[in-house]
CSV table of C-alpha atoms in Angstrom, one decimal:
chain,number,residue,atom,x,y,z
A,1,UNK,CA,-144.3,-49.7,161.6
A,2,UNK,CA,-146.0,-52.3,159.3
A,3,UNK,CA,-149.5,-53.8,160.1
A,4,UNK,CA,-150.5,-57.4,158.2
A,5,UNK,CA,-153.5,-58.9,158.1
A,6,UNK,CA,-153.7,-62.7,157.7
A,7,UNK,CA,-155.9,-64.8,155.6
A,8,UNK,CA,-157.8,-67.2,158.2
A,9,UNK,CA,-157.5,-70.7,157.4
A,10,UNK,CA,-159.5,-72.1,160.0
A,11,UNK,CA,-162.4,-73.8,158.4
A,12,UNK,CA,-165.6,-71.8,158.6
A,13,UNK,CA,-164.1,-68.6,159.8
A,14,UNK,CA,-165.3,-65.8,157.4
A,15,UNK,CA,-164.4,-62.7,159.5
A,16,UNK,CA,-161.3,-60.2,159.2
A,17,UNK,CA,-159.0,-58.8,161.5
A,18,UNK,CA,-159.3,-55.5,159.5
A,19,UNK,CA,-161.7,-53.5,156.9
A,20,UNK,CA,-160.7,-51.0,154.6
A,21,UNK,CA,-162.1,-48.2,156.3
A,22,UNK,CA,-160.1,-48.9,159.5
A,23,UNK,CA,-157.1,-49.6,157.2
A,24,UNK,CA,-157.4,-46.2,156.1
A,25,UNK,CA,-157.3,-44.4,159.5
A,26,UNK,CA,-154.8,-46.4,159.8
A,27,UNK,CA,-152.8,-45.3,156.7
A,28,UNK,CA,-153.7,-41.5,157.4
A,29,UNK,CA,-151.8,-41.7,160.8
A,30,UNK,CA,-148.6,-42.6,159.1
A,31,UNK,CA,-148.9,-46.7,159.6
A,32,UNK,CA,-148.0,-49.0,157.0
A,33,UNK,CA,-150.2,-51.8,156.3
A,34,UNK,CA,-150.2,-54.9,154.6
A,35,UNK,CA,-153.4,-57.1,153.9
A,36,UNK,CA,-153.1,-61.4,152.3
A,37,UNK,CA,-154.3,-61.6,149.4
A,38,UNK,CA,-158.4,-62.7,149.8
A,39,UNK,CA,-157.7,-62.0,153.4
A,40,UNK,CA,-161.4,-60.1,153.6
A,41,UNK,CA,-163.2,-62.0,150.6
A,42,UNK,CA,-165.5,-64.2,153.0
A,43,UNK,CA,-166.6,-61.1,154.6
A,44,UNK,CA,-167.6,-59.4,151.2
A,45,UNK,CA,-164.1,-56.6,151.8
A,46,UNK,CA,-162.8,-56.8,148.2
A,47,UNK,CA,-158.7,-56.6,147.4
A,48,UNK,CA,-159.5,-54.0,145.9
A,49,UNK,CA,-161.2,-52.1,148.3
A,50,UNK,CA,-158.5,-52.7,150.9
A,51,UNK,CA,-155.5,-51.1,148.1
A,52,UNK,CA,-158.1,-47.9,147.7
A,53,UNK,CA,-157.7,-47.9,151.6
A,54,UNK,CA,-153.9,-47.6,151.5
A,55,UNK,CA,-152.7,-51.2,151.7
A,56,UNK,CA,-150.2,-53.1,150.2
A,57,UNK,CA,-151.5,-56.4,148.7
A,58,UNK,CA,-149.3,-59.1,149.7
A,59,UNK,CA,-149.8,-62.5,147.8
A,60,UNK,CA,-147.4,-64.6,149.7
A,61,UNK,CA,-148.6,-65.3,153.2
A,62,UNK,CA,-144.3,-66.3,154.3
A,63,UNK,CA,-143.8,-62.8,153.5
A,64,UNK,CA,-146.8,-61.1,154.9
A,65,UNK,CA,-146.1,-63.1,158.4
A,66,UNK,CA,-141.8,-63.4,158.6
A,67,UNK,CA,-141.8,-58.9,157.8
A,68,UNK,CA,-144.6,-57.6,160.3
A,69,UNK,CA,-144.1,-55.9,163.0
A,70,UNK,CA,-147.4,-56.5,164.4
A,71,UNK,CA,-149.8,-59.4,163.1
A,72,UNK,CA,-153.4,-59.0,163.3
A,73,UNK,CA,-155.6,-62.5,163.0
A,74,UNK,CA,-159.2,-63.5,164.5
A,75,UNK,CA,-158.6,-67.4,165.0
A,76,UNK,CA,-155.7,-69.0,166.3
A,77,UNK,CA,-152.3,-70.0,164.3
A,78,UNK,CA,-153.1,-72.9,163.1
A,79,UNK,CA,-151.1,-75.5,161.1
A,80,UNK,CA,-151.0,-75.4,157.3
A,81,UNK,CA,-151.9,-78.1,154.5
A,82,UNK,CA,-147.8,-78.2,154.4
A,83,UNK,CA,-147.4,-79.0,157.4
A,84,UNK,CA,-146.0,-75.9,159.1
A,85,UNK,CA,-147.7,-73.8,161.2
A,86,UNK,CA,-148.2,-70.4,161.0
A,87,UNK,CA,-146.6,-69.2,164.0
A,88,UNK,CA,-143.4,-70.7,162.4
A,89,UNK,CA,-143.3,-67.6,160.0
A,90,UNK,CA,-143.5,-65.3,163.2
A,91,UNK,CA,-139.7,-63.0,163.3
A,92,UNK,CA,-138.7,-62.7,166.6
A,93,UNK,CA,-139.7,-59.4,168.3
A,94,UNK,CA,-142.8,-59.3,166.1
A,95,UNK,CA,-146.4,-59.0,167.8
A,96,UNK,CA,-149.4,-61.1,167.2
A,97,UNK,CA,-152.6,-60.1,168.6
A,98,UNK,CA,-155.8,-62.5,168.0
A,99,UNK,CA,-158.3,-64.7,170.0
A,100,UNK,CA,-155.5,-67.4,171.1
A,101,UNK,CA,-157.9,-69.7,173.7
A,102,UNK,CA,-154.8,-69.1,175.7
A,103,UNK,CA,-156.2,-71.0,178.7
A,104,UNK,CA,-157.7,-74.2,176.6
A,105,UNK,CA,-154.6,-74.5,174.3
A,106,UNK,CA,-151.5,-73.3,176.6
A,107,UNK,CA,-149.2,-75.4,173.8
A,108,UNK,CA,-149.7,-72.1,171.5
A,109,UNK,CA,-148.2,-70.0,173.9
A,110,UNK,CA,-145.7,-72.1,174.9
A,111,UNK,CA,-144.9,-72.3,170.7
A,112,UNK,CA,-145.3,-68.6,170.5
A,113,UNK,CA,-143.0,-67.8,173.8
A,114,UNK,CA,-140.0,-70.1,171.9
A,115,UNK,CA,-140.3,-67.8,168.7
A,116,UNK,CA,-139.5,-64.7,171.0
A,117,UNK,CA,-142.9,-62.8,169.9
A,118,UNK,CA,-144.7,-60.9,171.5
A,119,UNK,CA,-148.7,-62.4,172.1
A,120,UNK,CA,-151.8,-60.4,173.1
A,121,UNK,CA,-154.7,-62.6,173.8
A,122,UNK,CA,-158.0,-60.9,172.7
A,123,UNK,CA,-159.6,-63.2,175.2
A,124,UNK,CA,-157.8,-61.9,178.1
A,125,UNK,CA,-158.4,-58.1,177.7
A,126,UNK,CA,-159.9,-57.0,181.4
A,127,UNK,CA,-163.2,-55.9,182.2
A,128,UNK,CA,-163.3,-52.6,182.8
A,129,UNK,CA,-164.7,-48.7,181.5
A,130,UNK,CA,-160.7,-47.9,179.9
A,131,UNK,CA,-161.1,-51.3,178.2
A,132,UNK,CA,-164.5,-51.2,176.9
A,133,UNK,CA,-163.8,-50.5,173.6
A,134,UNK,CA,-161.3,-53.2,173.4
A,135,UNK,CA,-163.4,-55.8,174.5
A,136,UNK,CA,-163.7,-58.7,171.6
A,137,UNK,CA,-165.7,-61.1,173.7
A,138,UNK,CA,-168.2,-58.7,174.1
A,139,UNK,CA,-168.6,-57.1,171.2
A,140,UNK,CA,-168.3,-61.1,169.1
A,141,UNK,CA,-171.1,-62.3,172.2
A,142,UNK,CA,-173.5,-59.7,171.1
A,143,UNK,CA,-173.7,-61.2,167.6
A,144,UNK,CA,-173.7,-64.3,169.3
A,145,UNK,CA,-176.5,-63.9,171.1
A,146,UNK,CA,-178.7,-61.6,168.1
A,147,UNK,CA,-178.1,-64.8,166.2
A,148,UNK,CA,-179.6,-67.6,168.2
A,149,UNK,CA,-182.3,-65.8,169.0
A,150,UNK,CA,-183.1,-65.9,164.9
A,151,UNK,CA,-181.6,-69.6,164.6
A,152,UNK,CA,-184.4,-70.5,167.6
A,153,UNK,CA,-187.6,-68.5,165.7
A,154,UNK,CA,-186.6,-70.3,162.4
A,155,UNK,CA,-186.5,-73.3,164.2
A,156,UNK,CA,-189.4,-73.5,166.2
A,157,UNK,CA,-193.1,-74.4,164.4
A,158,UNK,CA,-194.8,-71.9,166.0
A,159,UNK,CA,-195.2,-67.9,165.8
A,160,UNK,CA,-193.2,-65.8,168.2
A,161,UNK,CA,-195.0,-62.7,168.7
A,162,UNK,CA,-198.9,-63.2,170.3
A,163,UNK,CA,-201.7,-62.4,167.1
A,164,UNK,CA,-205.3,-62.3,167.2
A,165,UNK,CA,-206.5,-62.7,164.1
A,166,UNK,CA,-210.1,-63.8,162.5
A,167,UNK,CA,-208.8,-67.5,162.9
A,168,UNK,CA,-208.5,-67.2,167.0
A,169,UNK,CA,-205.7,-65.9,168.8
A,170,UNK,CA,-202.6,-67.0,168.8
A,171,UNK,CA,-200.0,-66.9,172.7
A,172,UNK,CA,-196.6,-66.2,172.9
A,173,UNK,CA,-193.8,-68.3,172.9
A,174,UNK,CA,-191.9,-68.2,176.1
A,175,UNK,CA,-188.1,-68.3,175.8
A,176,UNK,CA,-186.2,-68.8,178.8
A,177,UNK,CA,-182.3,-67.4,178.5
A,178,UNK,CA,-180.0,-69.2,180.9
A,179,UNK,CA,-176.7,-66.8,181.8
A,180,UNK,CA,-177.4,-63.0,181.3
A,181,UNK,CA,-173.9,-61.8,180.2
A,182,UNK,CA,-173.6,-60.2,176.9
A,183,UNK,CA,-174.3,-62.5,174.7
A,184,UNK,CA,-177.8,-63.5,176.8
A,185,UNK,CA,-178.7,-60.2,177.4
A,186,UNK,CA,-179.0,-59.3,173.3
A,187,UNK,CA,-180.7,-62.9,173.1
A,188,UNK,CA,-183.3,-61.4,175.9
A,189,UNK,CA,-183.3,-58.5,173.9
A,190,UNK,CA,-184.0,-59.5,170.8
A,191,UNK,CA,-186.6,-62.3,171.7
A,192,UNK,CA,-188.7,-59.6,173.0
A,193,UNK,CA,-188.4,-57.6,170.2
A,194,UNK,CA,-189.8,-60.9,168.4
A,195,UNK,CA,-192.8,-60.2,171.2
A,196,UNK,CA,-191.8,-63.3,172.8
A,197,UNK,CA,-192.6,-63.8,176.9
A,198,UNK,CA,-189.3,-64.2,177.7
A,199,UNK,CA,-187.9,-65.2,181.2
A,200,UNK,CA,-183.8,-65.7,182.2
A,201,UNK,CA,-181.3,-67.0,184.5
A,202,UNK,CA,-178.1,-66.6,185.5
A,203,UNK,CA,-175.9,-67.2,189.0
A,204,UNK,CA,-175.2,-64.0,189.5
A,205,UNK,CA,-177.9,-61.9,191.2
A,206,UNK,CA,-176.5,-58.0,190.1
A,207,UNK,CA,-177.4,-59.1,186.8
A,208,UNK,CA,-181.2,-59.2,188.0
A,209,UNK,CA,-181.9,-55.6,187.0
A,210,UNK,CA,-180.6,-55.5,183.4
A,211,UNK,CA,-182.6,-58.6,182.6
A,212,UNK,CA,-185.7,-56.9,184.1
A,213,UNK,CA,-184.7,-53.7,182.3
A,214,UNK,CA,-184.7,-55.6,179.0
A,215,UNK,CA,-188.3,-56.5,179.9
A,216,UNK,CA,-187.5,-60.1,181.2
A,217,UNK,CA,-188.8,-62.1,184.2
A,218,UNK,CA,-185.4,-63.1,186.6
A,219,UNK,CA,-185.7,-66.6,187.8
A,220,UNK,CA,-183.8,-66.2,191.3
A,221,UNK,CA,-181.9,-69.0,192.7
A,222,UNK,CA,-180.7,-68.5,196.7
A,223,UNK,CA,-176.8,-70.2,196.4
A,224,UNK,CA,-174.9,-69.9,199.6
A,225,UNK,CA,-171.1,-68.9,198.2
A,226,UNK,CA,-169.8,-66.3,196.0
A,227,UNK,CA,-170.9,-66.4,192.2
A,228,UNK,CA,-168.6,-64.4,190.7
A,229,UNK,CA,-165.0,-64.4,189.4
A,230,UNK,CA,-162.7,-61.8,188.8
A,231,UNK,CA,-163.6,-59.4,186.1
A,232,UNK,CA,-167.3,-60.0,186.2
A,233,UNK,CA,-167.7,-63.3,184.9
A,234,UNK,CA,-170.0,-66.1,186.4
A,235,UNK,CA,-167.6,-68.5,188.4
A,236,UNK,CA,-167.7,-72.3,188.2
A,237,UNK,CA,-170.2,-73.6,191.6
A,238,UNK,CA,-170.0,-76.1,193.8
A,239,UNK,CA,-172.2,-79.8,192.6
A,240,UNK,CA,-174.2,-78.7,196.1
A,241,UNK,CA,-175.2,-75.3,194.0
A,242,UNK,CA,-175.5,-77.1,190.9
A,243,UNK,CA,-178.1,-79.4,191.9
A,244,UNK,CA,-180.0,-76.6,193.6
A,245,UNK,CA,-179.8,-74.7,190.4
A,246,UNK,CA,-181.2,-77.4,188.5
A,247,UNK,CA,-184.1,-78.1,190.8
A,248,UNK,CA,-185.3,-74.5,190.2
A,249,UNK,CA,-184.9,-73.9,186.9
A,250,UNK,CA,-185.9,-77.2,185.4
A,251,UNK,CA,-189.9,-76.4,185.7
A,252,UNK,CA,-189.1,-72.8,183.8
A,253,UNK,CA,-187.4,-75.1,180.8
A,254,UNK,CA,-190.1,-77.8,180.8
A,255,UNK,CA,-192.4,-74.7,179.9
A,256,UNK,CA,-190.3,-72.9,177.9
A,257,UNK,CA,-190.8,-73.0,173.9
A,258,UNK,CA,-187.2,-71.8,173.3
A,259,UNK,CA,-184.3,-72.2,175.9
A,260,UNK,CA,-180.8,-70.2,174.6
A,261,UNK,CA,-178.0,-71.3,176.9
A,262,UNK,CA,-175.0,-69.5,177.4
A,263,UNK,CA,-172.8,-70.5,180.2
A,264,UNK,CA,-169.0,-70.5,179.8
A,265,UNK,CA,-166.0,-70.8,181.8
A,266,UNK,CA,-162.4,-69.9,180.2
A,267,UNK,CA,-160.4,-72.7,179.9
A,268,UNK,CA,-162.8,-75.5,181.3
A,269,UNK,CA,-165.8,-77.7,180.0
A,270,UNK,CA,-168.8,-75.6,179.8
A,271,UNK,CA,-171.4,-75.9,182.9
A,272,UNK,CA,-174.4,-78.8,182.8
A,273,UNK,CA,-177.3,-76.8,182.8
A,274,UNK,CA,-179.9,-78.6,180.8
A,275,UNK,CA,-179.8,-82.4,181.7
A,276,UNK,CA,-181.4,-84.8,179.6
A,277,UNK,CA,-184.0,-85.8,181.9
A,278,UNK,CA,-185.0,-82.2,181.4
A,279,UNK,CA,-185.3,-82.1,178.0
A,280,UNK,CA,-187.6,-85.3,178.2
A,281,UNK,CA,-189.8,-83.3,179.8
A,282,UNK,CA,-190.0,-80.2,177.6
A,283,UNK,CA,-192.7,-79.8,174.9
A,284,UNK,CA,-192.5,-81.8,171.4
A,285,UNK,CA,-191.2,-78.8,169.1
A,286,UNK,CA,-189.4,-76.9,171.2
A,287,UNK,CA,-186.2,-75.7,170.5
A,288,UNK,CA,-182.7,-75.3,172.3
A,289,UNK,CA,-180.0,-73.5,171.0
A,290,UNK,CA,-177.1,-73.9,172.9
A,291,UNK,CA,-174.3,-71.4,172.6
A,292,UNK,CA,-171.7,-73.2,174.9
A,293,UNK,CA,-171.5,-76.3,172.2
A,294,UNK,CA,-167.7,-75.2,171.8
A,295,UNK,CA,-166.7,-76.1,174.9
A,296,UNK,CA,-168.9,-79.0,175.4
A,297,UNK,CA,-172.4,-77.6,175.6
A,298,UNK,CA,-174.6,-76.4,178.3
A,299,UNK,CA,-177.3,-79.0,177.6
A,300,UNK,CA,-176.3,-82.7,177.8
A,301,UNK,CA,-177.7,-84.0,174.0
A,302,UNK,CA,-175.8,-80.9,172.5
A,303,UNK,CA,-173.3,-82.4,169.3
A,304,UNK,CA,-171.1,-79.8,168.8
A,305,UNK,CA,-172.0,-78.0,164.9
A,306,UNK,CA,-175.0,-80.6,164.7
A,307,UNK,CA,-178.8,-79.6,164.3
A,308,UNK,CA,-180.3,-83.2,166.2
A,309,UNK,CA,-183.8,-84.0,167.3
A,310,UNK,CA,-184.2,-86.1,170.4
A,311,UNK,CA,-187.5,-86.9,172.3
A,312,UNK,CA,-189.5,-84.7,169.8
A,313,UNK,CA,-186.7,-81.6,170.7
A,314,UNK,CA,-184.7,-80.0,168.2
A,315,UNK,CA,-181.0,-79.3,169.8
A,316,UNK,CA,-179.2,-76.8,168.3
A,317,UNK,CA,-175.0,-76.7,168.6
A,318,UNK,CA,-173.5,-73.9,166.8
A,319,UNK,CA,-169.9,-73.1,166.8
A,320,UNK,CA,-168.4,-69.8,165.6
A,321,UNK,CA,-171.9,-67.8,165.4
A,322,UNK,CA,-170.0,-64.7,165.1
A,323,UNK,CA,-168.7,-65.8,162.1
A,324,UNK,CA,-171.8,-66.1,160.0
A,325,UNK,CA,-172.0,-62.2,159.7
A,326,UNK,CA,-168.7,-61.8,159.3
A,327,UNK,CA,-169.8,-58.3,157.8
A,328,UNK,CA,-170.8,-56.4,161.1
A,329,UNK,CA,-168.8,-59.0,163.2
A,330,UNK,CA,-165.7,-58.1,161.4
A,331,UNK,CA,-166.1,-53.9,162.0
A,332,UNK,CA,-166.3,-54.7,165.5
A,333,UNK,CA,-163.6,-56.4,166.0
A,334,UNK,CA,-161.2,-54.5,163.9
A,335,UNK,CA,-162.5,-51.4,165.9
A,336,UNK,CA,-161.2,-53.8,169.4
A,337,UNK,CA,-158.2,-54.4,167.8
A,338,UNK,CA,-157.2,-51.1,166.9
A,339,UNK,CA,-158.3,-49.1,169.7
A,340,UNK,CA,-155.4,-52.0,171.7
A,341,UNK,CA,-152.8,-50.9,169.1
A,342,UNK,CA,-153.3,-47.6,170.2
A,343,UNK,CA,-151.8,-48.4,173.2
A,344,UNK,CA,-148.5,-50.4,171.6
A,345,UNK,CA,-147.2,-47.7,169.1
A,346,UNK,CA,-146.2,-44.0,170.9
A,347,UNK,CA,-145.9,-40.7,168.5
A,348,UNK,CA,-142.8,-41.6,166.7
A,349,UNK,CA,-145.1,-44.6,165.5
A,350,UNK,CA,-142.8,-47.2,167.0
A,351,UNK,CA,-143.5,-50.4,169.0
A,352,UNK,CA,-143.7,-49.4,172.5
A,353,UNK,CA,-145.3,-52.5,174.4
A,354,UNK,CA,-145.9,-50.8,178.1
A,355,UNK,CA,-146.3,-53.4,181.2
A,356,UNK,CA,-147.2,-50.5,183.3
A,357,UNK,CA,-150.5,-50.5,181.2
A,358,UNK,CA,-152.9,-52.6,183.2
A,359,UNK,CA,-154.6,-53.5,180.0
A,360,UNK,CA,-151.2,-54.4,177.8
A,361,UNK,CA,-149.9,-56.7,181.4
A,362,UNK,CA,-153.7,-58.7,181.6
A,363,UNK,CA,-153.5,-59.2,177.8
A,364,UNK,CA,-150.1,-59.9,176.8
A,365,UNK,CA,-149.3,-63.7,177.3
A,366,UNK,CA,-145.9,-64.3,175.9
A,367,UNK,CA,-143.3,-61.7,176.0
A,368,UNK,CA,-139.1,-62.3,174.8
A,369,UNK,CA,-139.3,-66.0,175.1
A,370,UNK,CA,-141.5,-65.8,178.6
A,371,UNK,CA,-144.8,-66.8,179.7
A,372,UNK,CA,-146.5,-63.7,181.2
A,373,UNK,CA,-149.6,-64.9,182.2
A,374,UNK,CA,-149.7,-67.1,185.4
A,375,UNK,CA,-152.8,-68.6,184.7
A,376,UNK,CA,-151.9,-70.1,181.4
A,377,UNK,CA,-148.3,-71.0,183.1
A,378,UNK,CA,-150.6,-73.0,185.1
A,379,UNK,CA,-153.0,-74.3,182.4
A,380,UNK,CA,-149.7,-75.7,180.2
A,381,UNK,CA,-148.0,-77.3,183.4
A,382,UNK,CA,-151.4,-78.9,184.2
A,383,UNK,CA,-151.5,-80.1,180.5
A,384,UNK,CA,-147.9,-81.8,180.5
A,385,UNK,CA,-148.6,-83.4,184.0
A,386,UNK,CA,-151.8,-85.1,182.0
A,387,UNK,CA,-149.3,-85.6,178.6
C-alpha cells in the first residue's frame, strides 16, 4: 500500500496533506509512503524531516501521482504550467482524497470518474459523532474563524478590550458575528477573549445556546419555515425570510465596530447578508471581514482577496484563511485525513473501499468510472444544460 503526498500548486496554498509525525505512524503500521519533493516546505515541514519520518522522497511529481495507491492533496487537481492536469497522472483504480468543491466544479468529477479512480471529497464527509474526527471543514473553519477575528482587531483603529486608564476610559468594541457554525463560534470566542462585547446571528435557533455559552448576545429572528439542511448546516431561505432577516439585524451592524460574516451554502453563491445600504450606515472605521468572499461574499462591496474602503468602511475579503497557518492548519487536517484512511485499508494493509460504511458512501464521489454522489450528478447535468 503506498501513500503520496502531492506538492500543491494552487497559488497561495501553503498547507500539506501530511506532516512527518503522521507519516511516521503511518510508516510504523507497515504503510509505505511517498512525499513530492518541497511538498511541505510552505508549511515550514523540511524534506528532510519527512525521510527521518520514514518517507521516500520522490522528485518527479509523474511518478509520485501515476504509482500511488492512494493520493493525498488539500486543493483540487488543478492544471499544470504544461498544460496537463494533474488528474491525468491518476492510474486507474488509484484513490484521491482532497477538498474537490465537488458541488461548485462537478467537471472534476466527471474528469476523475473517466480516469476510473476512486474520489473522496473531504467536503462531503457527514456530520456526525463516528465522523468527528474526520471532519476537514470543521477543523480548517476553526482557523478560519481564530483568524478574522485577528485580521478585524489589526484592522480596526480602536482598542478591543475596555481600559481605564489615567487618560479616561476607554469602551469596548462591539463585534457582531453573523452565522454561528464553526468557524463563527471560534470568531465569538476569540473576540471575547480580545474583551470585546460581542453579539451574533445566525438562522438557526439551536445554535442560540452555544453562542450564549461563549458569552455572546443571540440576536433572534422569528422565520416561519425550516432553517436547516441535512447534516446541520444553515439552509438557503426564502427572499420573504431574507428581507425579514435583514430588517432585524441591520440596526445590530450599523452599531457594530467589527461584523465577521460567515454564511455559506455548498455549491451555491454565498447568502446577501450585509447590503450596501447597510454599510452606509455603519460607523467610519469600522471593519468587516467577510469569510464567504470565496463564493461571492456575504456583504455586497466584498472583492474577493481585496482589502477596500468604501464610505469610510474597511471591507475585508480573504480567501484561503486556513492557509496562512499552514503550520497548525496542516496537523489538522492530516489528522482528518488519516483517521478516513483508516477506514479504506483492512489488516492485511490492502485497499478495501466499504460502501456499507456510511461515512466511505457520503464521501466517495466517483467510483470505477461512476458518479456516486447524486447531488453532484445533479450539479454537472445542471452545468452542461447552462454549457
Amino acid at each position: 500500500m503506498r501513500i503520496a503526498v502531492a506538492k500543491e500548486i494552487e497559488v497561495g496554498e501553503r498547507r500539506v496533506s501530511l506532516i512527518p509525525d503522521i507519516v511516521a505512524k503511518l510508516v510504523k503500521q507497515g504503510l509505505e509512503v511517498w512525499v513530492e519533493t518541497g511538498a511541505g516546505e510552505r508549511a515550514f515541514f523540511s524534506d528532510s524531516a519527512y525521510e527521518a519520518a520514514g518517507a521516500k522522497i520522490i522528485s518527479d511529481p509523474a511518478t509520485l501521482w501515476g504509482e500511488a495507491d492512494i493520493l493525498l492533496k488539500v486543493s483540487p487537481p488543478q492544471e499544470r504550467e504544461d498544460g496537463r492536469s494533474e488528474i491525468d497522472f491518476l492510474k486507474a483504480g488509484s484513490v484521491l482524497i482532497s477538498f474537490l468543491n465537488p458541488l461548485g466544479n462537478p467537471a472534476i468529477v466527471e474528469k476523475l470518474a473517466s480516469r476510473q479512480v476512486t474520489a473522496l471529497s473531504m467536503e462531503l464527509i457527514p456530520r456526525t459523532t463516528r465522523a468527528q474526527s474526520m471532519d476537514a471543514l470543521s477543523s480548517q473553519a476553526s482557523l478560519a474563524g481564530y483568524k478574522s477575528v485577528l485580521i478585524a482587531a489589526a484592522a480596526l483603529p480602536k482598542y478591543f478590550p475596555m481600559l481605564t486608564t489615567a487618560a479616561g476610559t476607554i469602551a469596548p468594541a462591539k463585534v457582531f458575528v453573523m452565522g454561528a457554525g464553526v468557524a463563527g463560534l471560534q470568531a465569538i470566542a476569540t473576540a471575547r477573549r480580545l474583551g470585546a462585547i460581542v453579539e451574533a446571528f445566525d438562522i438557526r435557533p439551536a445554535v442560540k445556546e452555544e453562542v450564549q455559552s461563549l458569552g455572546a448576545k443571540f440576536v433572534e429572528v422569528q422565520l416561519e419555515e425550516e432553517t436547516v439542511a441535512a447534516g446541520g448546516y444553515a439552509k438557503e431561505i426564502s427572499e420573504t425570510s431574507k428581507q425579514r432577516t435583514q430588517e432585524v439585524v441591520n440596526e445590530h451592524i450599523k452599531h457594530a465596530d467589527v461584523v465577521i460574516t460567515t454564511a455559506q451554502v455548498p455549491g451555491k453563491k454565498a447568502p446577501l447578508l450585509v447590503t450596501e445600504e447597510m454599510v452606509k450606515q455603519m460607523k467610519p472605521g469600522s471593519v468587516i471581514v467577510d469569510l464567504a468572499a470565496e463564493q461571492g461574499g456575504n456583504c455586497a462591496c466584498t472583492d474577493p482577496g481585496k482589502d477596500i474602503v468604501y464610505n469610510g468602511i474597511t471591507i475585508i475579503g480573504p480567501i484561503n484563511l486556513p492557509s496562512s497557518m499552514p503550520v497548525h492548519a496542516s496537523q489538522l487536517y492530516a489528522k482528518n485525513l488519516t483517521s478516513l484512511m483508516q477506514l479504506l485499508i483492512n489488516k492485511e494493509k490492502a485497499l478495501n473501499v466499504d460502501f456499507a460504511d456510511d461515512i466511505v458512501e457520503a464521501a466517495c464521489v466517483t467510483h470505477a468510472g461512476e458518479i456516486r454522489n447524486q447531488r453532484v450528478s445533479e450539479a454537472l447535468a445542471a452545468l452542461k444544460v447552462r454549457g
